């Protein structure tokens, strides 16, 4: 290949590079122009057979042409990359105008709405609202609630332990029941209090389970409280919260911290049942652990899944929908 050929080659290459419309085409061209089978590489192979002067001159020229080609390819590549990035951004663009239904303000998440509505409802019935820590000690989550050490009932709760202090001494609370104990430790009865909060279990997410979810606990401690008071309160709550078309039932169950214990289910208008929570009369051992005299005081407690309450009330079939944060879904509530 002589110098004139090289000029023509360079001119043709420049035209081809400018005509490459995407990065894949440019990559192919890069191989054709600079790869093992390129004209440049072929010309280099002829250098060995030339006179020293000619070899030097052609060698220099070949290097220049290669540098020019590399420069042209790089420039085109940068240009195409900018274009492709812009196209990608355009494709992924969210049409935010879709979200503006004439309201510019956001609104509370359906879980927050449920939480606040429940607080309003119980405050209206004379209850106070109490809180407790999400990172709990073993005593409040289990021990004071009458779970014997190493008792299999602890396995009912897929506990997430925190790496702090003695092994298994600190955990993410598995239910809101430890707040019962804290309230009894802090306040003199009579106690009429609810305890909403976030709880944690190593459950796999499915239509009715999340690893992080919410419960609302209620605790009543007074003189002469009976199971009838518990059943009446649950009935009043069901009607007030769900309205027409929903009914509830109690099924005998077991919790170490209540005796007797029951499971509380709600029947949807379509006839299906969903387990909402547990309840029962506060176990004398729990009263004692919290410093109350079981001869003087009695009471009931219940704990519901707040997320499932929202599910039932708004006729949502999958709990996971609540946490996908798809605005089109959440804005319905
Ligand atoms: C308890 O957690 C007891 N502390 C309830 C209780 C309180 C009983 C007071 C007696 C007296 P349980 O593990 O069944 O019980 O959970 C209560 C409710 O939380 C369930 O009925 C359900 O509605 C909800 N729940 C449980 N696991 C999940 C989960 N992974 N995702 C969403 N909701 C859940």
mmCIF file of C-alpha atoms and ligand atoms in Angstrom:
data_model
loop_
_atom_site.group_PDB
_atom_site.id
_atom_site.type_symbol
_atom_site.label_atom_id
_atom_site.label_comp_id
_atom_site.label_asym_id
_atom_site.label_seq_id
_atom_site.Cartn_x
_atom_site.Cartn_y
_atom_site.Cartn_z
ATOM 1 C CA UNK A 1 0.000 0.000 0.000
ATOM 2 C CA UNK A 2 1.558 3.378 -0.972
ATOM 3 C CA UNK A 3 0.889 6.857 0.448
ATOM 4 C CA UNK A 4 -1.864 7.705 -2.036
ATOM 5 C CA UNK A 5 -3.697 4.533 -1.098
ATOM 6 C CA UNK A 6 -3.365 5.514 2.539
ATOM 7 C CA UNK A 7 -4.916 8.939 1.907
ATOM 8 C CA UNK A 8 -7.841 7.328 0.061
ATOM 9 C CA UNK A 9 -8.147 4.740 2.793
ATOM 10 C CA UNK A 10 -8.254 7.431 5.457
ATOM 11 C CA UNK A 11 -10.868 9.450 3.553
ATOM 12 C CA UNK A 12 -13.083 6.408 3.051
ATOM 13 C CA UNK A 13 -12.643 5.410 6.700
ATOM 14 C CA UNK A 14 -13.641 8.904 7.852
ATOM 15 C CA UNK A 15 -16.832 8.670 5.765
ATOM 16 C CA UNK A 16 -17.619 5.211 7.153
ATOM 17 C CA UNK A 17 -16.995 6.317 10.740
ATOM 18 C CA UNK A 18 -19.280 9.326 10.338
ATOM 19 C CA UNK A 19 -21.960 7.026 8.878
ATOM 20 C CA UNK A 20 -21.912 4.588 11.822
ATOM 21 C CA UNK A 21 -25.235 5.137 13.575
ATOM 22 C CA UNK A 22 -24.783 3.093 16.732
ATOM 23 C CA UNK A 23 -22.054 1.852 19.037
ATOM 24 C CA UNK A 24 -22.293 -1.739 17.782
ATOM 25 C CA UNK A 25 -21.681 -0.660 14.162
ATOM 26 C CA UNK A 26 -18.778 1.498 15.319
ATOM 27 C CA UNK A 27 -17.235 -1.435 17.154
ATOM 28 C CA UNK A 28 -17.339 -3.533 13.987
ATOM 29 C CA UNK A 29 -15.723 -0.691 12.072
ATOM 30 C CA UNK A 30 -13.003 -0.417 14.697
ATOM 31 C CA UNK A 31 -12.158 -4.097 14.049
ATOM 32 C CA UNK A 32 -12.150 -3.624 10.270
ATOM 33 C CA UNK A 33 -9.932 -0.500 10.393
ATOM 34 C CA UNK A 34 -7.479 -1.370 13.161
ATOM 35 C CA UNK A 35 -7.815 -5.118 13.784
ATOM 36 C CA UNK A 36 -5.587 -7.997 12.707
ATOM 37 C CA UNK A 37 -7.087 -8.166 9.206
ATOM 38 C CA UNK A 38 -7.085 -4.407 8.623
ATOM 39 C CA UNK A 39 -5.298 -2.695 5.717
ATOM 40 C CA UNK A 40 -3.038 -0.936 8.229
ATOM 41 C CA UNK A 41 -1.883 -4.211 9.781
ATOM 42 C CA UNK A 42 -1.362 -5.711 6.299
ATOM 43 C CA UNK A 43 0.749 -2.676 5.273
ATOM 44 C CA UNK A 44 2.827 -3.009 8.446
ATOM 45 C CA UNK A 45 3.678 -6.554 7.462
ATOM 46 C CA UNK A 46 5.296 -5.284 4.240
ATOM 47 C CA UNK A 47 7.697 -3.024 6.174
ATOM 48 C CA UNK A 48 10.262 -5.812 6.678
ATOM 49 C CA UNK A 49 10.884 -6.107 2.930
ATOM 50 C CA UNK A 50 11.581 -2.382 2.349
ATOM 51 C CA UNK A 51 14.764 -0.332 2.178
ATOM 52 C CA UNK A 52 15.582 1.375 5.526
ATOM 53 C CA UNK A 53 14.574 4.876 4.295
ATOM 54 C CA UNK A 54 11.306 3.714 2.787
ATOM 55 C CA UNK A 55 10.615 1.592 5.842
ATOM 56 C CA UNK A 56 11.033 4.577 8.171
ATOM 57 C CA UNK A 57 8.863 6.847 6.003
ATOM 58 C CA UNK A 58 6.048 4.330 5.575
ATOM 59 C CA UNK A 59 6.279 3.274 9.249
ATOM 60 C CA UNK A 60 5.832 6.899 10.372
ATOM 61 C CA UNK A 61 2.946 7.450 7.947
ATOM 62 C CA UNK A 62 1.226 4.246 9.050
ATOM 63 C CA UNK A 63 1.461 5.364 12.671
ATOM 64 C CA UNK A 64 -0.025 8.747 11.750
ATOM 65 C CA UNK A 65 -2.915 7.116 9.877
ATOM 66 C CA UNK A 66 -3.554 4.724 12.755
ATOM 67 C CA UNK A 67 -3.577 7.623 15.244
ATOM 68 C CA UNK A 68 -5.963 9.569 13.044
ATOM 69 C CA UNK A 69 -8.281 6.598 12.703
ATOM 70 C CA UNK A 70 -8.179 6.014 16.475
ATOM 71 C CA UNK A 71 -8.991 9.701 17.035
ATOM 72 C CA UNK A 72 -11.921 9.617 14.598
ATOM 73 C CA UNK A 73 -13.293 6.418 16.141
ATOM 74 C CA UNK A 74 -12.999 7.816 19.698
ATOM 75 C CA UNK A 75 -14.728 11.015 18.768
ATOM 76 C CA UNK A 76 -17.579 9.223 17.053
ATOM 77 C CA UNK A 77 -17.889 6.820 20.000
ATOM 78 C CA UNK A 78 -18.260 9.686 22.490
ATOM 79 C CA UNK A 79 -20.857 11.295 20.276
ATOM 80 C CA UNK A 80 -22.877 8.078 19.960
ATOM 81 C CA UNK A 81 -22.604 7.356 23.688
ATOM 82 C CA UNK A 82 -24.122 10.725 24.538
ATOM 83 C CA UNK A 83 -26.943 10.065 22.065
ATOM 84 C CA UNK A 84 -27.635 6.565 23.351
ATOM 85 C CA UNK A 85 -27.633 7.735 26.971
ATOM 86 C CA UNK A 86 -30.092 10.497 26.087
ATOM 87 C CA UNK A 87 -32.312 7.960 24.305
ATOM 88 C CA UNK A 88 -32.158 5.644 27.321
ATOM 89 C CA UNK A 89 -33.092 8.478 29.677
ATOM 90 C CA UNK A 90 -35.924 9.442 27.401
ATOM 91 C CA UNK A 91 -37.198 5.838 27.424
ATOM 92 C CA UNK A 92 -37.061 5.614 31.181
ATOM 93 C CA UNK A 93 -38.638 8.999 31.684
ATOM 94 C CA UNK A 94 -41.629 8.951 34.012
ATOM 95 C CA UNK A 95 -44.589 10.925 32.935
ATOM 96 C CA UNK A 96 -45.158 12.782 36.174
ATOM 97 C CA UNK A 97 -48.116 14.633 34.766
ATOM 98 C CA UNK A 98 -49.928 11.292 35.063
ATOM 99 C CA UNK A 99 -49.684 11.654 38.840
ATOM 100 C CA UNK A 100 -51.309 15.012 38.996
ATOM 101 C CA UNK A 101 -55.004 14.421 39.362
ATOM 102 C CA UNK A 102 -55.537 18.063 40.082
ATOM 103 C CA UNK A 103 -54.276 17.610 43.653
ATOM 104 C CA UNK A 104 -50.788 18.839 44.269
ATOM 105 C CA UNK A 105 -50.509 17.574 47.840
ATOM 106 C CA UNK A 106 -49.593 13.981 48.647
ATOM 107 C CA UNK A 107 -51.554 12.018 51.202
ATOM 108 C CA UNK A 108 -50.829 9.631 54.028
ATOM 109 C CA UNK A 109 -49.919 6.032 53.246
ATOM 110 C CA UNK A 110 -52.816 3.631 53.746
ATOM 111 C CA UNK A 111 -50.986 2.048 56.725
ATOM 112 C CA UNK A 112 -50.598 5.452 58.390
ATOM 113 C CA UNK A 113 -54.269 6.182 57.723
ATOM 114 C CA UNK A 114 -55.227 2.853 59.294
ATOM 115 C CA UNK A 115 -52.966 3.523 62.284
ATOM 116 C CA UNK A 116 -54.458 6.991 62.855
ATOM 117 C CA UNK A 117 -58.026 5.791 62.399
ATOM 118 C CA UNK A 118 -57.505 3.057 64.978
ATOM 119 C CA UNK A 119 -56.006 5.535 67.413
ATOM 120 C CA UNK A 120 -58.996 7.844 66.935
ATOM 121 C CA UNK A 121 -61.398 4.973 67.421
ATOM 122 C CA UNK A 122 -59.818 3.745 70.664
ATOM 123 C CA UNK A 123 -59.149 7.219 72.035
ATOM 124 C CA UNK A 124 -62.883 7.777 71.481
ATOM 125 C CA UNK A 125 -63.494 4.701 73.652
ATOM 126 C CA UNK A 126 -61.349 6.194 76.454
ATOM 127 C CA UNK A 127 -58.021 4.477 75.732
ATOM 128 C CA UNK A 128 -54.589 6.141 75.878
ATOM 129 C CA UNK A 129 -51.882 5.517 73.250
ATOM 130 C CA UNK A 130 -48.525 4.070 74.414
ATOM 131 C CA UNK A 131 -45.260 3.297 72.671
ATOM 132 C CA UNK A 132 -42.272 1.062 73.244
ATOM 133 C CA UNK A 133 -38.870 0.444 71.632
ATOM 134 C CA UNK A 134 -38.491 -1.534 68.391
ATOM 135 C CA UNK A 135 -35.197 -2.988 69.612
ATOM 136 C CA UNK A 136 -36.224 -4.938 72.687
ATOM 137 C CA UNK A 137 -34.618 -7.074 75.339
ATOM 138 C CA UNK A 138 -35.405 -10.734 75.655
ATOM 139 C CA UNK A 139 -37.159 -10.150 78.990
ATOM 140 C CA UNK A 140 -39.830 -7.808 77.676
ATOM 141 C CA UNK A 141 -40.398 -9.655 74.377
ATOM 142 C CA UNK A 142 -40.499 -13.152 75.908
ATOM 143 C CA UNK A 143 -39.512 -13.645 79.562
ATOM 144 C CA UNK A 144 -42.007 -11.315 81.238
ATOM 145 C CA UNK A 145 -44.678 -12.616 78.858
ATOM 146 C CA UNK A 146 -44.424 -16.040 80.430
ATOM 147 C CA UNK A 147 -42.407 -17.732 77.677
ATOM 148 C CA UNK A 148 -40.265 -20.199 79.642
ATOM 149 C CA UNK A 149 -36.578 -20.195 78.590
ATOM 150 C CA UNK A 150 -36.045 -22.372 75.480
ATOM 151 C CA UNK A 151 -39.781 -23.075 75.320
ATOM 152 C CA UNK A 152 -40.903 -24.055 71.783
ATOM 153 C CA UNK A 153 -43.513 -21.254 71.888
ATOM 154 C CA UNK A 154 -40.627 -18.862 71.213
ATOM 155 C CA UNK A 155 -40.255 -20.553 67.834
ATOM 156 C CA UNK A 156 -43.752 -19.321 66.914
ATOM 157 C CA UNK A 157 -42.045 -16.003 66.376
ATOM 158 C CA UNK A 158 -39.270 -16.071 63.793
ATOM 159 C CA UNK A 159 -37.065 -13.819 65.837
ATOM 160 C CA UNK A 160 -34.420 -11.516 64.395
ATOM 161 C CA UNK A 161 -31.687 -11.090 67.003
ATOM 162 C CA UNK A 162 -29.462 -8.034 67.286
ATOM 163 C CA UNK A 163 -25.747 -8.556 67.746
ATOM 164 C CA UNK A 164 -25.531 -6.757 71.082
ATOM 165 C CA UNK A 165 -24.807 -7.937 74.615
ATOM 166 C CA UNK A 166 -25.153 -11.642 75.460
ATOM 167 C CA UNK A 167 -26.209 -13.930 72.586
ATOM 168 C CA UNK A 168 -29.991 -13.736 72.015
ATOM 169 C CA UNK A 169 -30.395 -11.059 74.685
ATOM 170 C CA UNK A 170 -31.381 -8.264 72.278
ATOM 171 C CA UNK A 171 -33.838 -8.539 69.412
ATOM 172 C CA UNK A 172 -36.143 -6.729 67.037
ATOM 173 C CA UNK A 173 -39.491 -7.046 68.788
ATOM 174 C CA UNK A 174 -41.559 -9.809 67.238
ATOM 175 C CA UNK A 175 -44.863 -8.366 68.454
ATOM 176 C CA UNK A 176 -46.243 -5.329 70.293
ATOM 177 C CA UNK A 177 -46.960 -7.357 73.444
ATOM 178 C CA UNK A 178 -43.697 -6.262 75.182
ATOM 179 C CA UNK A 179 -45.218 -2.775 75.325
ATOM 180 C CA UNK A 180 -47.945 -4.234 77.588
ATOM 181 C CA UNK A 181 -45.268 -5.124 80.101
ATOM 182 C CA UNK A 182 -43.626 -1.707 79.866
ATOM 183 C CA UNK A 183 -46.993 0.033 80.378
ATOM 184 C CA UNK A 184 -47.793 -2.133 83.424
ATOM 185 C CA UNK A 185 -44.311 -1.414 84.839
ATOM 186 C CA UNK A 186 -44.766 2.336 84.369
ATOM 187 C CA UNK A 187 -48.406 2.985 85.213
ATOM 188 C CA UNK A 188 -50.742 2.234 88.056
ATOM 189 C CA UNK A 189 -53.971 0.479 86.987
ATOM 190 C CA UNK A 190 -56.637 0.998 85.875
ATOM 191 C CA UNK A 191 -55.018 0.841 82.434
ATOM 192 C CA UNK A 192 -56.905 1.239 79.168
ATOM 193 C CA UNK A 193 -54.259 1.654 76.519
ATOM 194 C CA UNK A 194 -53.433 0.770 72.909
ATOM 195 C CA UNK A 195 -49.918 0.267 71.571
ATOM 196 C CA UNK A 196 -49.493 0.502 67.805
ATOM 197 C CA UNK A 197 -46.074 -0.167 66.325
ATOM 198 C CA UNK A 198 -43.732 -1.798 63.882
ATOM 199 C CA UNK A 199 -42.684 -5.402 64.466
ATOM 200 C CA UNK A 200 -40.219 -7.759 62.799
ATOM 201 C CA UNK A 201 -40.091 -11.471 61.980
ATOM 202 C CA UNK A 202 -37.944 -13.435 59.569
ATOM 203 C CA UNK A 203 -41.102 -14.331 57.618
ATOM 204 C CA UNK A 204 -40.967 -14.599 53.839
ATOM 205 C CA UNK A 205 -43.122 -11.994 52.130
ATOM 206 C CA UNK A 206 -46.329 -13.347 50.601
ATOM 207 C CA UNK A 207 -49.910 -12.157 50.124
ATOM 208 C CA UNK A 208 -50.588 -12.076 53.893
ATOM 209 C CA UNK A 209 -47.079 -11.900 55.438
ATOM 210 C CA UNK A 210 -44.302 -9.333 55.511
ATOM 211 C CA UNK A 211 -40.996 -9.503 57.422
ATOM 212 C CA UNK A 212 -41.632 -5.979 58.726
ATOM 213 C CA UNK A 213 -45.238 -5.291 59.585
ATOM 214 C CA UNK A 214 -47.396 -3.478 62.115
ATOM 215 C CA UNK A 215 -49.503 -4.533 65.038
ATOM 216 C CA UNK A 216 -51.824 -2.765 67.376
ATOM 217 C CA UNK A 217 -51.980 -4.063 70.893
ATOM 218 C CA UNK A 218 -54.650 -3.243 73.443
ATOM 219 C CA UNK A 219 -54.341 -3.728 77.171
ATOM 220 C CA UNK A 220 -57.035 -3.325 79.784
ATOM 221 C CA UNK A 221 -56.202 -3.840 83.475
ATOM 222 C CA UNK A 222 -58.830 -3.074 86.078
ATOM 223 C CA UNK A 223 -60.764 -4.701 88.864
ATOM 224 C CA UNK A 224 -63.198 -7.463 87.871
ATOM 225 C CA UNK A 225 -62.449 -7.563 84.124
ATOM 226 C CA UNK A 226 -63.857 -10.708 82.468
ATOM 227 C CA UNK A 227 -63.683 -12.547 79.154
ATOM 228 C CA UNK A 228 -67.114 -11.036 78.422
ATOM 229 C CA UNK A 229 -65.535 -7.569 78.488
ATOM 230 C CA UNK A 230 -62.961 -8.742 75.960
ATOM 231 C CA UNK A 231 -65.570 -10.246 73.606
ATOM 232 C CA UNK A 232 -67.765 -7.132 73.900
ATOM 233 C CA UNK A 233 -64.842 -4.814 73.162
ATOM 234 C CA UNK A 234 -63.859 -6.827 70.082
ATOM 235 C CA UNK A 235 -67.425 -6.791 68.819
ATOM 236 C CA UNK A 236 -67.703 -3.021 69.330
ATOM 237 C CA UNK A 237 -64.404 -2.560 67.569
ATOM 238 C CA UNK A 238 -65.379 -4.718 64.567
ATOM 239 C CA UNK A 239 -68.595 -2.809 63.975
ATOM 240 C CA UNK A 240 -66.971 0.589 64.475
ATOM 241 C CA UNK A 241 -63.989 -0.130 62.258
ATOM 242 C CA UNK A 242 -65.390 -2.284 59.447
ATOM 243 C CA UNK A 243 -69.030 -1.284 59.370
ATOM 244 C CA UNK A 244 -71.768 -3.297 57.693
ATOM 245 C CA UNK A 245 -71.085 -6.668 56.106
ATOM 246 C CA UNK A 246 -68.211 -7.782 58.321
ATOM 247 C CA UNK A 247 -68.463 -10.207 61.219
ATOM 248 C CA UNK A 248 -65.904 -11.697 63.576
ATOM 249 C CA UNK A 249 -65.307 -14.923 65.450
ATOM 250 C CA UNK A 250 -63.085 -16.135 68.282
ATOM 251 C CA UNK A 251 -61.312 -19.494 68.073
ATOM 252 C CA UNK A 252 -59.612 -21.122 71.086
ATOM 253 C CA UNK A 253 -55.859 -20.717 70.796
ATOM 254 C CA UNK A 254 -52.675 -20.604 72.814
ATOM 255 C CA UNK A 255 -50.447 -17.718 73.828
ATOM 256 C CA UNK A 256 -48.162 -18.075 76.866
ATOM 257 C CA UNK A 257 -49.141 -14.597 78.102
ATOM 258 C CA UNK A 258 -52.929 -15.024 78.072
ATOM 259 C CA UNK A 259 -55.189 -17.616 79.619
ATOM 260 C CA UNK A 260 -57.650 -18.407 78.168
ATOM 261 C CA UNK A 261 -56.432 -17.365 74.720
ATOM 262 C CA UNK A 262 -58.239 -16.983 71.428
ATOM 263 C CA UNK A 263 -57.587 -16.166 67.807
ATOM 264 C CA UNK A 264 -59.652 -13.375 66.310
ATOM 265 C CA UNK A 265 -60.823 -13.764 62.686
ATOM 266 C CA UNK A 266 -62.800 -11.434 60.470
ATOM 267 C CA UNK A 267 -65.217 -12.525 57.792
ATOM 268 C CA UNK A 268 -65.169 -10.520 54.602
ATOM 269 C CA UNK A 269 -68.413 -9.704 52.789
ATOM 270 C CA UNK A 270 -67.414 -12.370 50.201
ATOM 271 C CA UNK A 271 -67.531 -14.993 52.985
ATOM 272 C CA UNK A 272 -63.762 -15.569 53.338
ATOM 273 C CA UNK A 273 -62.083 -15.436 56.760
ATOM 274 C CA UNK A 274 -58.777 -13.790 57.635
ATOM 275 C CA UNK A 275 -56.892 -14.242 60.890
ATOM 276 C CA UNK A 276 -56.436 -10.791 62.311
ATOM 277 C CA UNK A 277 -54.898 -11.329 65.710
ATOM 278 C CA UNK A 278 -54.763 -12.978 69.068
ATOM 279 C CA UNK A 279 -56.334 -12.123 72.388
ATOM 280 C CA UNK A 280 -57.049 -13.394 75.862
ATOM 281 C CA UNK A 281 -57.106 -12.704 79.565
ATOM 282 C CA UNK A 282 -53.729 -11.480 80.826
ATOM 283 C CA UNK A 283 -51.946 -14.436 82.468
ATOM 284 C CA UNK A 284 -51.394 -14.036 86.253
ATOM 285 C CA UNK A 285 -47.663 -14.710 85.708
ATOM 286 C CA UNK A 286 -47.506 -11.682 83.399
ATOM 287 C CA UNK A 287 -49.222 -9.469 85.975
ATOM 288 C CA UNK A 288 -46.759 -10.673 88.601
ATOM 289 C CA UNK A 289 -43.733 -10.177 86.306
ATOM 290 C CA UNK A 290 -44.877 -6.585 85.752
ATOM 291 C CA UNK A 291 -45.285 -5.985 89.499
ATOM 292 C CA UNK A 292 -49.102 -6.223 89.771
ATOM 293 C CA UNK A 293 -51.033 -8.377 92.220
ATOM 294 C CA UNK A 294 -53.180 -10.903 90.260
ATOM 295 C CA UNK A 295 -55.479 -11.173 93.285
ATOM 296 C CA UNK A 296 -56.385 -7.524 92.918
ATOM 297 C CA UNK A 297 -56.145 -6.876 89.169
ATOM 298 C CA UNK A 298 -57.300 -8.706 86.082
ATOM 299 C CA UNK A 299 -57.404 -7.735 82.455
ATOM 300 C CA UNK A 300 -57.452 -8.621 78.810
ATOM 301 C CA UNK A 301 -55.157 -7.962 75.881
ATOM 302 C CA UNK A 302 -55.340 -8.302 72.138
ATOM 303 C CA UNK A 303 -52.903 -7.778 69.294
ATOM 304 C CA UNK A 304 -53.917 -7.369 65.659
ATOM 305 C CA UNK A 305 -52.017 -7.187 62.412
ATOM 306 C CA UNK A 306 -52.534 -3.591 61.369
ATOM 307 C CA UNK A 307 -51.496 -4.260 57.760
ATOM 308 C CA UNK A 308 -54.073 -7.028 57.525
ATOM 309 C CA UNK A 309 -56.704 -4.676 58.920
ATOM 310 C CA UNK A 310 -55.946 -2.286 56.053
ATOM 311 C CA UNK A 311 -56.067 -5.213 53.622
ATOM 312 C CA UNK A 312 -59.520 -6.246 54.818
ATOM 313 C CA UNK A 313 -60.982 -2.826 55.011
ATOM 314 C CA UNK A 314 -59.879 -1.716 51.580
ATOM 315 C CA UNK A 315 -60.393 -5.080 49.892
ATOM 316 C CA UNK A 316 -56.759 -5.421 48.824
ATOM 317 C CA UNK A 317 -55.713 -8.979 47.966
ATOM 318 C CA UNK A 318 -51.961 -8.784 48.438
ATOM 319 C CA UNK A 319 -50.105 -7.220 51.365
ATOM 320 C CA UNK A 320 -46.999 -6.683 49.226
ATOM 321 C CA UNK A 321 -48.891 -4.141 47.126
ATOM 322 C CA UNK A 322 -48.888 -1.805 50.125
ATOM 323 C CA UNK A 323 -45.097 -1.620 50.163
ATOM 324 C CA UNK A 324 -44.257 -1.506 46.444
ATOM 325 C CA UNK A 325 -44.782 2.239 46.606
ATOM 326 C CA UNK A 326 -46.479 2.436 43.242
ATOM 327 C CA UNK A 327 -48.167 5.772 43.418
ATOM 328 C CA UNK A 328 -50.944 4.733 41.027
ATOM 329 C CA UNK A 329 -51.911 1.976 43.481
ATOM 330 C CA UNK A 330 -51.485 3.948 46.714
ATOM 331 C CA UNK A 331 -53.352 7.018 45.479
ATOM 332 C CA UNK A 332 -56.586 4.960 45.483
ATOM 333 C CA UNK A 333 -56.747 5.056 49.260
HETATM 334 C C1 LIG B 1 -49.103 -12.200 68.413
HETATM 335 O O1 LIG B 1 -48.171 -11.576 67.886
HETATM 336 C C2 LIG B 1 -49.577 -11.910 69.803
HETATM 337 N N1 LIG B 1 -48.682 -10.991 70.445
HETATM 338 C C3 LIG B 1 -50.996 -11.348 69.737
HETATM 339 C C4 LIG B 1 -51.646 -11.254 71.076
HETATM 340 C C5 LIG B 1 -51.635 -10.062 71.759
HETATM 341 C C6 LIG B 1 -52.270 -12.372 71.632
HETATM 342 C C7 LIG B 1 -52.265 -9.959 73.011
HETATM 343 C C8 LIG B 1 -52.870 -12.286 72.870
HETATM 344 C C9 LIG B 1 -52.894 -11.086 73.543
HETATM 345 P P1 LIG B 1 -49.601 -13.605 66.284
HETATM 346 O O2 LIG B 1 -48.231 -14.148 66.080
HETATM 347 O O3 LIG B 1 -50.726 -14.527 65.964
HETATM 348 O O4 LIG B 1 -49.838 -13.152 67.774
HETATM 349 O O5 LIG B 1 -49.719 -12.299 65.420
HETATM 350 C C10 LIG B 1 -50.843 -11.464 65.540
HETATM 351 C C11 LIG B 1 -51.282 -10.964 64.186
HETATM 352 O O6 LIG B 1 -50.213 -10.309 63.518
HETATM 353 C C12 LIG B 1 -51.665 -12.090 63.206
HETATM 354 O O7 LIG B 1 -52.953 -12.532 63.465
HETATM 355 C C13 LIG B 1 -51.589 -11.366 61.902
HETATM 356 O O8 LIG B 1 -52.707 -10.543 61.676
HETATM 357 C C14 LIG B 1 -50.393 -10.467 62.121
HETATM 358 N N2 LIG B 1 -49.186 -11.057 61.539
HETATM 359 C C15 LIG B 1 -48.408 -12.050 62.027
HETATM 360 N N3 LIG B 1 -47.363 -12.288 61.218
HETATM 361 C C16 LIG B 1 -47.484 -11.410 60.203
HETATM 362 C C17 LIG B 1 -46.698 -11.111 59.042
HETATM 363 N N4 LIG B 1 -45.573 -11.747 58.793
HETATM 364 N N5 LIG B 1 -47.118 -10.129 58.209
HETATM 365 C C18 LIG B 1 -48.257 -9.442 58.473
HETATM 366 N N6 LIG B 1 -49.027 -9.655 59.539
HETATM 367 C C19 LIG B 1 -48.649 -10.616 60.397
#
